[in-house]
Amino acid sequence: MLRLAGPRLLDERDRAGVQLVLDSDPVAACMVAARVELAGVDSWRLGGELWGVGSKLEGLCFVGANLVPLRGDRAALRAFAERARRVGRSCSSMVGRAELVLPLWDELSGHWAPAREVRPDQPLMVLPTAPAVRPDPLVRPVRPEELDRYLPAAVAMFTEEVGVDPRIGDGGVGYRARVAEQIAGGRAFARFEDGEVVFKAEIGALSARVGQIQGVWVRPDRRGEGLGSLGTAAVVDRLVAMGRVASLYVNAFNSPARAAYQRVGFHQIASFATVLF
């Protein structure tokens, strides 16, 4: 049996091949595609590394703050795991198509520290057209001077979704900077009432073809009123106007959120999985 050659670190000479892989799965690859379109393939600009297996990139994996397997059969995933074991874990999570993430985690789980949580079934949903419900006219981009009013909602959403307060470690300096960057880029949206956020969402990744919605949150005392559906529809409306397909992924166990997204018009095309460290 021939042994598959180990992954190689890709650079700008591989960009055409990388783009072909990303274009073949634009919704699932949105997070990485957005980075490559902005920064290219060289790791010093990309903010991570791209590993490739095979002369035609039969296997492709992004390794940065997140580890994102993008393509590969079991042999390629095993090769990625071998390299990941050698270099050690620097990512805070693994995320991507479930059929790639879960086998890769099987290869790594006995070598890396135990995961804090494994979410094996997260429907990946898309909406390529206008939303099926009327967008909330009061949802709008957050202005830079509203950062301090928006930030508590962002912290609450992150803590509720991920299970960790994002301010731990540096007192919130890094997370505040990331939120400020999203606001400055016009990718944070909210509905304010009496100066407080009652709905929020962000466009987390924006490639040439797809916009990935993330961080959808409704203030607990306002849940069940339809703010989530109508607010998400407003963000979808913005993406459609930009010529992008709207996408998001959600935990399978979150039935209210899934129902809300279905009301907006989203439908499932695949399943993601996330391993949190």
PDB file of C-alpha atoms in Angstrom:
ATOM      1  CA  MET A   1       0.000   0.000   0.000  1.00  0.00           C
ATOM      2  CA  LEU A   2       1.356   3.429  -0.937  1.00  0.00           C
ATOM      3  CA  ARG A   3       1.728   5.862   1.936  1.00  0.00           C
ATOM      4  CA  LEU A   4       0.158   9.266   1.374  1.00  0.00           C
ATOM      5  CA  ALA A   5       2.723  12.052   1.401  1.00  0.00           C
ATOM      6  CA  GLY A   6       2.436  14.365   4.390  1.00  0.00           C
ATOM      7  CA  PRO A   7       0.744  17.749   4.101  1.00  0.00           C
ATOM      8  CA  ARG A   8       2.801  20.618   2.738  1.00  0.00           C
ATOM      9  CA  LEU A   9       2.556  24.243   3.704  1.00  0.00           C
ATOM     10  CA  LEU A  10       0.943  26.130   0.829  1.00  0.00           C
ATOM     11  CA  ASP A  11       1.976  29.549  -0.426  1.00  0.00           C
ATOM     12  CA  GLU A  12       0.926  32.052  -3.064  1.00  0.00           C
ATOM     13  CA  ARG A  13       2.052  29.724  -5.864  1.00  0.00           C
ATOM     14  CA  ASP A  14      -0.821  27.445  -4.833  1.00  0.00           C
ATOM     15  CA  ARG A  15      -3.471  30.145  -4.889  1.00  0.00           C
ATOM     16  CA  ALA A  16      -5.214  29.024  -8.091  1.00  0.00           C
ATOM     17  CA  GLY A  17      -5.592  25.487  -6.770  1.00  0.00           C
ATOM     18  CA  VAL A  18      -6.779  26.702  -3.393  1.00  0.00           C
ATOM     19  CA  GLN A  19      -9.356  28.931  -5.057  1.00  0.00           C
ATOM     20  CA  LEU A  20     -10.717  25.991  -7.040  1.00  0.00           C
ATOM     21  CA  VAL A  21     -11.279  24.050  -3.823  1.00  0.00           C
ATOM     22  CA  LEU A  22     -12.932  27.007  -2.108  1.00  0.00           C
ATOM     23  CA  ASP A  23     -15.144  27.708  -5.122  1.00  0.00           C
ATOM     24  CA  SER A  24     -16.334  24.100  -5.154  1.00  0.00           C
ATOM     25  CA  ASP A  25     -17.934  24.513  -1.717  1.00  0.00           C
ATOM     26  CA  PRO A  26     -18.533  28.256  -1.302  1.00  0.00           C
ATOM     27  CA  VAL A  27     -20.932  28.149   1.654  1.00  0.00           C
ATOM     28  CA  ALA A  28     -18.996  25.734   3.865  1.00  0.00           C
ATOM     29  CA  ALA A  29     -15.681  27.374   2.903  1.00  0.00           C
ATOM     30  CA  CYS A  30     -16.862  30.966   3.428  1.00  0.00           C
ATOM     31  CA  MET A  31     -14.736  31.622   6.531  1.00  0.00           C
ATOM     32  CA  VAL A  32     -11.506  30.623   4.787  1.00  0.00           C
ATOM     33  CA  ALA A  33     -12.457  32.048   1.392  1.00  0.00           C
ATOM     34  CA  ALA A  34     -12.966  35.480   2.949  1.00  0.00           C
ATOM     35  CA  ARG A  35      -9.448  35.361   4.377  1.00  0.00           C
ATOM     36  CA  VAL A  36      -7.836  34.159   1.159  1.00  0.00           C
ATOM     37  CA  GLU A  37      -9.602  36.788  -0.952  1.00  0.00           C
ATOM     38  CA  LEU A  38      -8.323  39.501   1.370  1.00  0.00           C
ATOM     39  CA  ALA A  39      -4.833  38.277   2.204  1.00  0.00           C
ATOM     40  CA  GLY A  40      -3.811  35.571  -0.267  1.00  0.00           C
ATOM     41  CA  VAL A  41      -2.317  32.216   0.695  1.00  0.00           C
ATOM     42  CA  ASP A  42       1.032  33.129   2.263  1.00  0.00           C
ATOM     43  CA  SER A  43       0.768  32.383   5.975  1.00  0.00           C
ATOM     44  CA  TRP A  44       2.413  35.614   7.132  1.00  0.00           C
ATOM     45  CA  ARG A  45      -0.515  37.572   5.672  1.00  0.00           C
ATOM     46  CA  LEU A  46      -3.279  34.990   6.061  1.00  0.00           C
ATOM     47  CA  GLY A  47      -3.226  34.813   9.837  1.00  0.00           C
ATOM     48  CA  GLY A  48      -2.847  31.059   9.689  1.00  0.00           C
ATOM     49  CA  GLU A  49      -1.555  28.258   7.499  1.00  0.00           C
ATOM     50  CA  LEU A  50      -3.063  26.285   4.654  1.00  0.00           C
ATOM     51  CA  TRP A  51      -1.982  22.656   4.464  1.00  0.00           C
ATOM     52  CA  GLY A  52      -2.404  20.709   1.259  1.00  0.00           C
ATOM     53  CA  VAL A  53      -2.285  17.035   0.367  1.00  0.00           C
ATOM     54  CA  GLY A  54      -1.888  15.761  -3.188  1.00  0.00           C
ATOM     55  CA  SER A  55      -0.848  17.364  -6.446  1.00  0.00           C
ATOM     56  CA  LYS A  56      -4.414  18.590  -7.052  1.00  0.00           C
ATOM     57  CA  LEU A  57      -5.092  19.477  -3.414  1.00  0.00           C
ATOM     58  CA  GLU A  58      -7.188  16.416  -2.773  1.00  0.00           C
ATOM     59  CA  GLY A  59      -6.857  17.481   0.862  1.00  0.00           C
ATOM     60  CA  LEU A  60      -6.963  21.043   2.179  1.00  0.00           C
ATOM     61  CA  CYS A  61      -6.987  22.341   5.759  1.00  0.00           C
ATOM     62  CA  PHE A  62      -6.750  25.815   7.321  1.00  0.00           C
ATOM     63  CA  VAL A  63      -4.950  26.092  10.661  1.00  0.00           C
ATOM     64  CA  GLY A  64      -5.141  29.324  12.627  1.00  0.00           C
ATOM     65  CA  ALA A  65      -7.289  30.497  15.526  1.00  0.00           C
ATOM     66  CA  ASN A  66      -9.672  27.827  14.238  1.00  0.00           C
ATOM     67  CA  LEU A  67      -8.754  24.566  12.544  1.00  0.00           C
ATOM     68  CA  VAL A  68     -10.965  24.158   9.460  1.00  0.00           C
ATOM     69  CA  PRO A  69     -10.696  21.010   7.315  1.00  0.00           C
ATOM     70  CA  LEU A  70     -11.975  21.875   3.848  1.00  0.00           C
ATOM     71  CA  ARG A  71     -11.457  18.720   1.799  1.00  0.00           C
ATOM     72  CA  GLY A  72     -10.003  15.268   2.224  1.00  0.00           C
ATOM     73  CA  ASP A  73     -10.665  11.556   2.433  1.00  0.00           C
ATOM     74  CA  ARG A  74      -9.779   9.558   5.531  1.00  0.00           C
ATOM     75  CA  ALA A  75      -6.134   9.210   4.442  1.00  0.00           C
ATOM     76  CA  ALA A  76      -5.788  12.965   3.969  1.00  0.00           C
ATOM     77  CA  LEU A  77      -7.433  13.652   7.331  1.00  0.00           C
ATOM     78  CA  ARG A  78      -5.055  11.198   8.969  1.00  0.00           C
ATOM     79  CA  ALA A  79      -2.133  13.051   7.373  1.00  0.00           C
ATOM     80  CA  PHE A  80      -3.464  16.372   8.685  1.00  0.00           C
ATOM     81  CA  ALA A  81      -3.807  14.838  12.150  1.00  0.00           C
ATOM     82  CA  GLU A  82      -0.205  13.616  12.088  1.00  0.00           C
ATOM     83  CA  ARG A  83       1.056  17.094  11.277  1.00  0.00           C
ATOM     84  CA  ALA A  84      -1.255  18.689  13.842  1.00  0.00           C
ATOM     85  CA  ARG A  85       0.070  16.355  16.522  1.00  0.00           C
ATOM     86  CA  ARG A  86       3.654  17.304  15.655  1.00  0.00           C
ATOM     87  CA  VAL A  87       3.104  21.058  15.790  1.00  0.00           C
ATOM     88  CA  GLY A  88       0.725  20.987  18.762  1.00  0.00           C
ATOM     89  CA  ARG A  89      -2.609  22.677  19.266  1.00  0.00           C
ATOM     90  CA  SER A  90      -2.813  26.445  18.872  1.00  0.00           C
ATOM     91  CA  CYS A  91      -6.446  26.688  17.775  1.00  0.00           C
ATOM     92  CA  SER A  92      -9.375  27.425  20.087  1.00  0.00           C
ATOM     93  CA  SER A  93     -11.750  25.261  18.074  1.00  0.00           C
ATOM     94  CA  MET A  94     -12.180  22.932  15.119  1.00  0.00           C
ATOM     95  CA  VAL A  95     -15.099  23.745  12.824  1.00  0.00           C
ATOM     96  CA  GLY A  96     -16.370  22.741   9.409  1.00  0.00           C
ATOM     97  CA  ARG A  97     -18.328  20.048   7.650  1.00  0.00           C
ATOM     98  CA  ALA A  98     -19.178  17.311  10.127  1.00  0.00           C
ATOM     99  CA  GLU A  99     -17.939  14.591   7.780  1.00  0.00           C
ATOM    100  CA  LEU A 100     -14.477  16.187   7.939  1.00  0.00           C
ATOM    101  CA  VAL A 101     -14.288  17.552  11.484  1.00  0.00           C
ATOM    102  CA  LEU A 102     -15.467  14.449  13.337  1.00  0.00           C
ATOM    103  CA  PRO A 103     -13.066  11.941  11.695  1.00  0.00           C
ATOM    104  CA  LEU A 104     -10.205  14.420  12.120  1.00  0.00           C
ATOM    105  CA  TRP A 105     -11.079  14.786  15.804  1.00  0.00           C
ATOM    106  CA  ASP A 106     -11.129  10.992  16.104  1.00  0.00           C
ATOM    107  CA  GLU A 107      -7.502  11.042  14.951  1.00  0.00           C
ATOM    108  CA  LEU A 108      -6.521  13.856  17.316  1.00  0.00           C
ATOM    109  CA  SER A 109      -8.613  13.227  20.417  1.00  0.00           C
ATOM    110  CA  GLY A 110      -6.169  10.791  21.978  1.00  0.00           C
ATOM    111  CA  HIS A 111      -3.237  13.169  21.518  1.00  0.00           C
ATOM    112  CA  TRP A 112      -4.559  16.659  22.244  1.00  0.00           C
ATOM    113  CA  ALA A 113      -6.022  17.684  25.596  1.00  0.00           C
ATOM    114  CA  PRO A 114      -9.690  16.732  25.985  1.00  0.00           C
ATOM    115  CA  ALA A 115     -12.198  18.974  24.280  1.00  0.00           C
ATOM    116  CA  ARG A 116     -14.339  21.214  26.452  1.00  0.00           C
ATOM    117  CA  GLU A 117     -17.326  20.362  24.252  1.00  0.00           C
ATOM    118  CA  VAL A 118     -18.074  18.583  20.964  1.00  0.00           C
ATOM    119  CA  ARG A 119     -21.084  19.756  18.970  1.00  0.00           C
ATOM    120  CA  PRO A 120     -21.518  17.055  16.326  1.00  0.00           C
ATOM    121  CA  ASP A 121     -24.633  18.275  14.526  1.00  0.00           C
ATOM    122  CA  GLN A 122     -24.986  21.909  13.476  1.00  0.00           C
ATOM    123  CA  PRO A 123     -27.225  22.408  10.436  1.00  0.00           C
ATOM    124  CA  LEU A 124     -25.559  24.618   7.821  1.00  0.00           C
ATOM    125  CA  MET A 125     -28.312  26.743   6.315  1.00  0.00           C
ATOM    126  CA  VAL A 126     -28.533  29.091   3.342  1.00  0.00           C
ATOM    127  CA  LEU A 127     -30.890  31.677   1.900  1.00  0.00           C
ATOM    128  CA  PRO A 128     -29.900  32.912  -1.581  1.00  0.00           C
ATOM    129  CA  THR A 129     -32.944  35.156  -2.084  1.00  0.00           C
ATOM    130  CA  ALA A 130     -34.842  37.849  -0.221  1.00  0.00           C
ATOM    131  CA  PRO A 131     -36.187  36.738   3.182  1.00  0.00           C
ATOM    132  CA  ALA A 132     -39.644  35.219   3.448  1.00  0.00           C
ATOM    133  CA  VAL A 133     -40.659  37.610   6.238  1.00  0.00           C
ATOM    134  CA  ARG A 134     -40.620  41.388   6.409  1.00  0.00           C
ATOM    135  CA  PRO A 135     -37.263  42.620   7.742  1.00  0.00           C
ATOM    136  CA  ASP A 136     -37.348  44.569  10.984  1.00  0.00           C
ATOM    137  CA  PRO A 137     -37.010  48.220   9.893  1.00  0.00           C
ATOM    138  CA  LEU A 138     -35.467  49.137  13.253  1.00  0.00           C
ATOM    139  CA  VAL A 139     -32.463  46.824  12.831  1.00  0.00           C
ATOM    140  CA  ARG A 140     -29.548  48.831  11.490  1.00  0.00           C
ATOM    141  CA  PRO A 141     -25.731  48.897  11.469  1.00  0.00           C
ATOM    142  CA  VAL A 142     -24.237  49.787  14.847  1.00  0.00           C
ATOM    143  CA  ARG A 143     -22.366  53.090  14.893  1.00  0.00           C
ATOM    144  CA  PRO A 144     -18.837  53.320  16.355  1.00  0.00           C
ATOM    145  CA  GLU A 145     -19.975  55.634  19.136  1.00  0.00           C
ATOM    146  CA  GLU A 146     -22.469  52.944  20.235  1.00  0.00           C
ATOM    147  CA  LEU A 147     -19.772  50.396  21.096  1.00  0.00           C
ATOM    148  CA  ASP A 148     -20.263  50.662  24.862  1.00  0.00           C
ATOM    149  CA  ARG A 149     -24.013  50.115  24.524  1.00  0.00           C
ATOM    150  CA  TYR A 150     -23.566  47.207  22.103  1.00  0.00           C
ATOM    151  CA  LEU A 151     -20.747  45.417  23.915  1.00  0.00           C
ATOM    152  CA  PRO A 152     -22.779  43.991  26.860  1.00  0.00           C
ATOM    153  CA  ALA A 153     -25.103  42.242  24.404  1.00  0.00           C
ATOM    154  CA  ALA A 154     -22.133  40.861  22.484  1.00  0.00           C
ATOM    155  CA  VAL A 155     -20.595  39.532  25.713  1.00  0.00           C
ATOM    156  CA  ALA A 156     -23.921  37.987  26.770  1.00  0.00           C
ATOM    157  CA  MET A 157     -24.333  36.284  23.389  1.00  0.00           C
ATOM    158  CA  PHE A 158     -20.785  34.882  23.397  1.00  0.00           C
ATOM    159  CA  THR A 159     -21.051  33.608  26.963  1.00  0.00           C
ATOM    160  CA  GLU A 160     -24.420  32.007  26.308  1.00  0.00           C
ATOM    161  CA  GLU A 161     -23.348  30.385  23.038  1.00  0.00           C
ATOM    162  CA  VAL A 162     -19.775  29.317  23.768  1.00  0.00           C
ATOM    163  CA  GLY A 163     -19.995  28.847  27.529  1.00  0.00           C
ATOM    164  CA  VAL A 164     -17.000  31.079  28.290  1.00  0.00           C
ATOM    165  CA  ASP A 165     -16.860  34.779  29.134  1.00  0.00           C
ATOM    166  CA  PRO A 166     -14.793  36.374  26.313  1.00  0.00           C
ATOM    167  CA  ARG A 167     -13.323  38.893  28.774  1.00  0.00           C
ATOM    168  CA  ILE A 168     -11.401  36.229  30.703  1.00  0.00           C
ATOM    169  CA  GLY A 169      -7.648  36.543  30.396  1.00  0.00           C
ATOM    170  CA  ASP A 170      -7.188  40.172  29.419  1.00  0.00           C
ATOM    171  CA  GLY A 171     -10.173  41.837  31.034  1.00  0.00           C
ATOM    172  CA  GLY A 172     -11.991  42.058  27.725  1.00  0.00           C
ATOM    173  CA  VAL A 173      -9.463  44.189  25.841  1.00  0.00           C
ATOM    174  CA  GLY A 174      -9.098  41.766  22.941  1.00  0.00           C
ATOM    175  CA  TYR A 175     -12.797  41.032  22.609  1.00  0.00           C
ATOM    176  CA  ARG A 176     -13.668  44.722  22.747  1.00  0.00           C
ATOM    177  CA  ALA A 177     -11.204  45.361  19.918  1.00  0.00           C
ATOM    178  CA  ARG A 178     -12.744  42.597  17.798  1.00  0.00           C
ATOM    179  CA  VAL A 179     -16.253  43.935  18.336  1.00  0.00           C
ATOM    180  CA  ALA A 180     -15.081  47.464  17.534  1.00  0.00           C
ATOM    181  CA  GLU A 181     -13.567  46.153  14.301  1.00  0.00           C
ATOM    182  CA  GLN A 182     -16.865  44.522  13.306  1.00  0.00           C
ATOM    183  CA  ILE A 183     -18.717  47.757  13.988  1.00  0.00           C
ATOM    184  CA  ALA A 184     -16.188  49.823  12.031  1.00  0.00           C
ATOM    185  CA  GLY A 185     -16.598  47.440   9.098  1.00  0.00           C
ATOM    186  CA  GLY A 186     -20.368  47.872   9.073  1.00  0.00           C
ATOM    187  CA  ARG A 187     -20.923  44.216   9.942  1.00  0.00           C
ATOM    188  CA  ALA A 188     -22.615  44.525  13.354  1.00  0.00           C
ATOM    189  CA  PHE A 189     -26.379  45.073  13.443  1.00  0.00           C
ATOM    190  CA  ALA A 190     -28.777  45.787  16.281  1.00  0.00           C
ATOM    191  CA  ARG A 191     -32.181  47.005  17.304  1.00  0.00           C
ATOM    192  CA  PHE A 192     -31.947  49.503  20.145  1.00  0.00           C
ATOM    193  CA  GLU A 193     -34.826  50.315  22.490  1.00  0.00           C
ATOM    194  CA  ASP A 194     -34.384  52.952  25.204  1.00  0.00           C
ATOM    195  CA  GLY A 195     -30.652  52.839  24.529  1.00  0.00           C
ATOM    196  CA  GLU A 196     -30.336  49.081  25.047  1.00  0.00           C
ATOM    197  CA  VAL A 197     -29.838  46.267  22.541  1.00  0.00           C
ATOM    198  CA  VAL A 198     -32.816  43.923  22.229  1.00  0.00           C
ATOM    199  CA  PHE A 199     -31.574  42.169  19.074  1.00  0.00           C
ATOM    200  CA  LYS A 200     -28.106  41.797  17.601  1.00  0.00           C
ATOM    201  CA  ALA A 201     -26.299  39.890  14.858  1.00  0.00           C
ATOM    202  CA  GLU A 202     -23.110  40.166  12.850  1.00  0.00           C
ATOM    203  CA  ILE A 203     -21.832  39.206   9.435  1.00  0.00           C
ATOM    204  CA  GLY A 204     -18.889  37.178  10.667  1.00  0.00           C
ATOM    205  CA  ALA A 205     -17.319  36.211   7.343  1.00  0.00           C
ATOM    206  CA  LEU A 206     -17.901  37.856   3.979  1.00  0.00           C
ATOM    207  CA  SER A 207     -16.529  36.283   0.820  1.00  0.00           C
ATOM    208  CA  ALA A 208     -17.206  37.365  -2.749  1.00  0.00           C
ATOM    209  CA  ARG A 209     -20.175  34.983  -2.894  1.00  0.00           C
ATOM    210  CA  VAL A 210     -21.392  34.310   0.640  1.00  0.00           C
ATOM    211  CA  GLY A 211     -22.008  36.173   3.888  1.00  0.00           C
ATOM    212  CA  GLN A 212     -22.070  34.133   7.095  1.00  0.00           C
ATOM    213  CA  ILE A 213     -24.365  35.471   9.802  1.00  0.00           C
ATOM    214  CA  GLN A 214     -23.272  34.860  13.382  1.00  0.00           C
ATOM    215  CA  GLY A 215     -23.888  36.041  16.928  1.00  0.00           C
ATOM    216  CA  VAL A 216     -27.673  36.220  16.615  1.00  0.00           C
ATOM    217  CA  TRP A 217     -29.080  37.140  20.026  1.00  0.00           C
ATOM    218  CA  VAL A 218     -32.330  38.420  21.510  1.00  0.00           C
ATOM    219  CA  ARG A 219     -32.464  39.858  25.011  1.00  0.00           C
ATOM    220  CA  PRO A 220     -33.933  37.107  27.229  1.00  0.00           C
ATOM    221  CA  ASP A 221     -36.964  39.082  28.358  1.00  0.00           C
ATOM    222  CA  ARG A 222     -37.924  39.773  24.731  1.00  0.00           C
ATOM    223  CA  ARG A 223     -37.680  36.259  23.368  1.00  0.00           C
ATOM    224  CA  GLY A 224     -40.755  34.735  21.766  1.00  0.00           C
ATOM    225  CA  GLU A 225     -41.853  38.008  20.140  1.00  0.00           C
ATOM    226  CA  GLY A 226     -40.409  37.325  16.693  1.00  0.00           C
ATOM    227  CA  LEU A 227     -37.488  39.728  17.054  1.00  0.00           C
ATOM    228  CA  GLY A 228     -35.025  36.987  16.081  1.00  0.00           C
ATOM    229  CA  SER A 229     -36.739  36.152  12.797  1.00  0.00           C
ATOM    230  CA  LEU A 230     -37.381  39.725  11.722  1.00  0.00           C
ATOM    231  CA  GLY A 231     -33.945  40.916  12.836  1.00  0.00           C
ATOM    232  CA  THR A 232     -32.165  38.108  11.011  1.00  0.00           C
ATOM    233  CA  ALA A 233     -34.266  38.923   7.948  1.00  0.00           C
ATOM    234  CA  ALA A 234     -32.911  42.477   8.075  1.00  0.00           C
ATOM    235  CA  VAL A 235     -29.331  41.175   7.943  1.00  0.00           C
ATOM    236  CA  VAL A 236     -30.244  38.791   5.111  1.00  0.00           C
ATOM    237  CA  ASP A 237     -31.769  41.723   3.244  1.00  0.00           C
ATOM    238  CA  ARG A 238     -28.474  43.583   3.568  1.00  0.00           C
ATOM    239  CA  LEU A 239     -26.518  40.599   2.206  1.00  0.00           C
ATOM    240  CA  VAL A 240     -28.887  40.140  -0.732  1.00  0.00           C
ATOM    241  CA  ALA A 241     -28.430  43.822  -1.596  1.00  0.00           C
ATOM    242  CA  MET A 242     -24.666  43.169  -1.594  1.00  0.00           C
ATOM    243  CA  GLY A 243     -25.101  40.273  -4.035  1.00  0.00           C
ATOM    244  CA  ARG A 244     -24.253  37.570  -1.487  1.00  0.00           C
ATOM    245  CA  VAL A 245     -25.926  34.353  -0.428  1.00  0.00           C
ATOM    246  CA  ALA A 246     -26.788  34.444   3.276  1.00  0.00           C
ATOM    247  CA  SER A 247     -25.643  31.505   5.397  1.00  0.00           C
ATOM    248  CA  LEU A 248     -25.409  30.479   9.028  1.00  0.00           C
ATOM    249  CA  TYR A 249     -25.054  27.376  11.150  1.00  0.00           C
ATOM    250  CA  VAL A 250     -26.922  26.549  14.328  1.00  0.00           C
ATOM    251  CA  ASN A 251     -26.862  23.837  16.971  1.00  0.00           C
ATOM    252  CA  ALA A 252     -29.321  21.062  16.142  1.00  0.00           C
ATOM    253  CA  PHE A 253     -30.600  21.085  19.727  1.00  0.00           C
ATOM    254  CA  ASN A 254     -31.568  24.772  19.483  1.00  0.00           C
ATOM    255  CA  SER A 255     -35.091  24.184  18.206  1.00  0.00           C
ATOM    256  CA  PRO A 256     -36.348  27.773  18.676  1.00  0.00           C
ATOM    257  CA  ALA A 257     -33.468  29.211  16.637  1.00  0.00           C
ATOM    258  CA  ARG A 258     -33.878  26.616  13.893  1.00  0.00           C
ATOM    259  CA  ALA A 259     -37.582  27.386  13.666  1.00  0.00           C
ATOM    260  CA  ALA A 260     -36.860  31.125  13.515  1.00  0.00           C
ATOM    261  CA  TYR A 261     -34.379  30.695  10.661  1.00  0.00           C
ATOM    262  CA  GLN A 262     -36.790  28.471   8.766  1.00  0.00           C
ATOM    263  CA  ARG A 263     -39.441  31.185   9.033  1.00  0.00           C
ATOM    264  CA  VAL A 264     -36.969  33.599   7.466  1.00  0.00           C
ATOM    265  CA  GLY A 265     -36.555  31.159   4.563  1.00  0.00           C
ATOM    266  CA  PHE A 266     -33.297  29.359   5.371  1.00  0.00           C
ATOM    267  CA  HIS A 267     -32.921  25.715   4.388  1.00  0.00           C
ATOM    268  CA  GLN A 268     -30.285  23.178   5.386  1.00  0.00           C
ATOM    269  CA  ILE A 269     -27.654  22.071   2.863  1.00  0.00           C
ATOM    270  CA  ALA A 270     -25.165  20.250   5.113  1.00  0.00           C
ATOM    271  CA  SER A 271     -24.118  19.685   8.729  1.00  0.00           C
ATOM    272  CA  PHE A 272     -21.248  21.377  10.508  1.00  0.00           C
ATOM    273  CA  ALA A 273     -19.525  20.151  13.659  1.00  0.00           C
ATOM    274  CA  THR A 274     -17.526  22.142  16.194  1.00  0.00           C
ATOM    275  CA  VAL A 275     -14.961  20.984  18.747  1.00  0.00           C
ATOM    276  CA  LEU A 276     -14.377  23.591  21.469  1.00  0.00           C
ATOM    277  CA  PHE A 277     -11.188  23.700  23.560  1.00  0.00           C
TER     278      PHE A 277
END
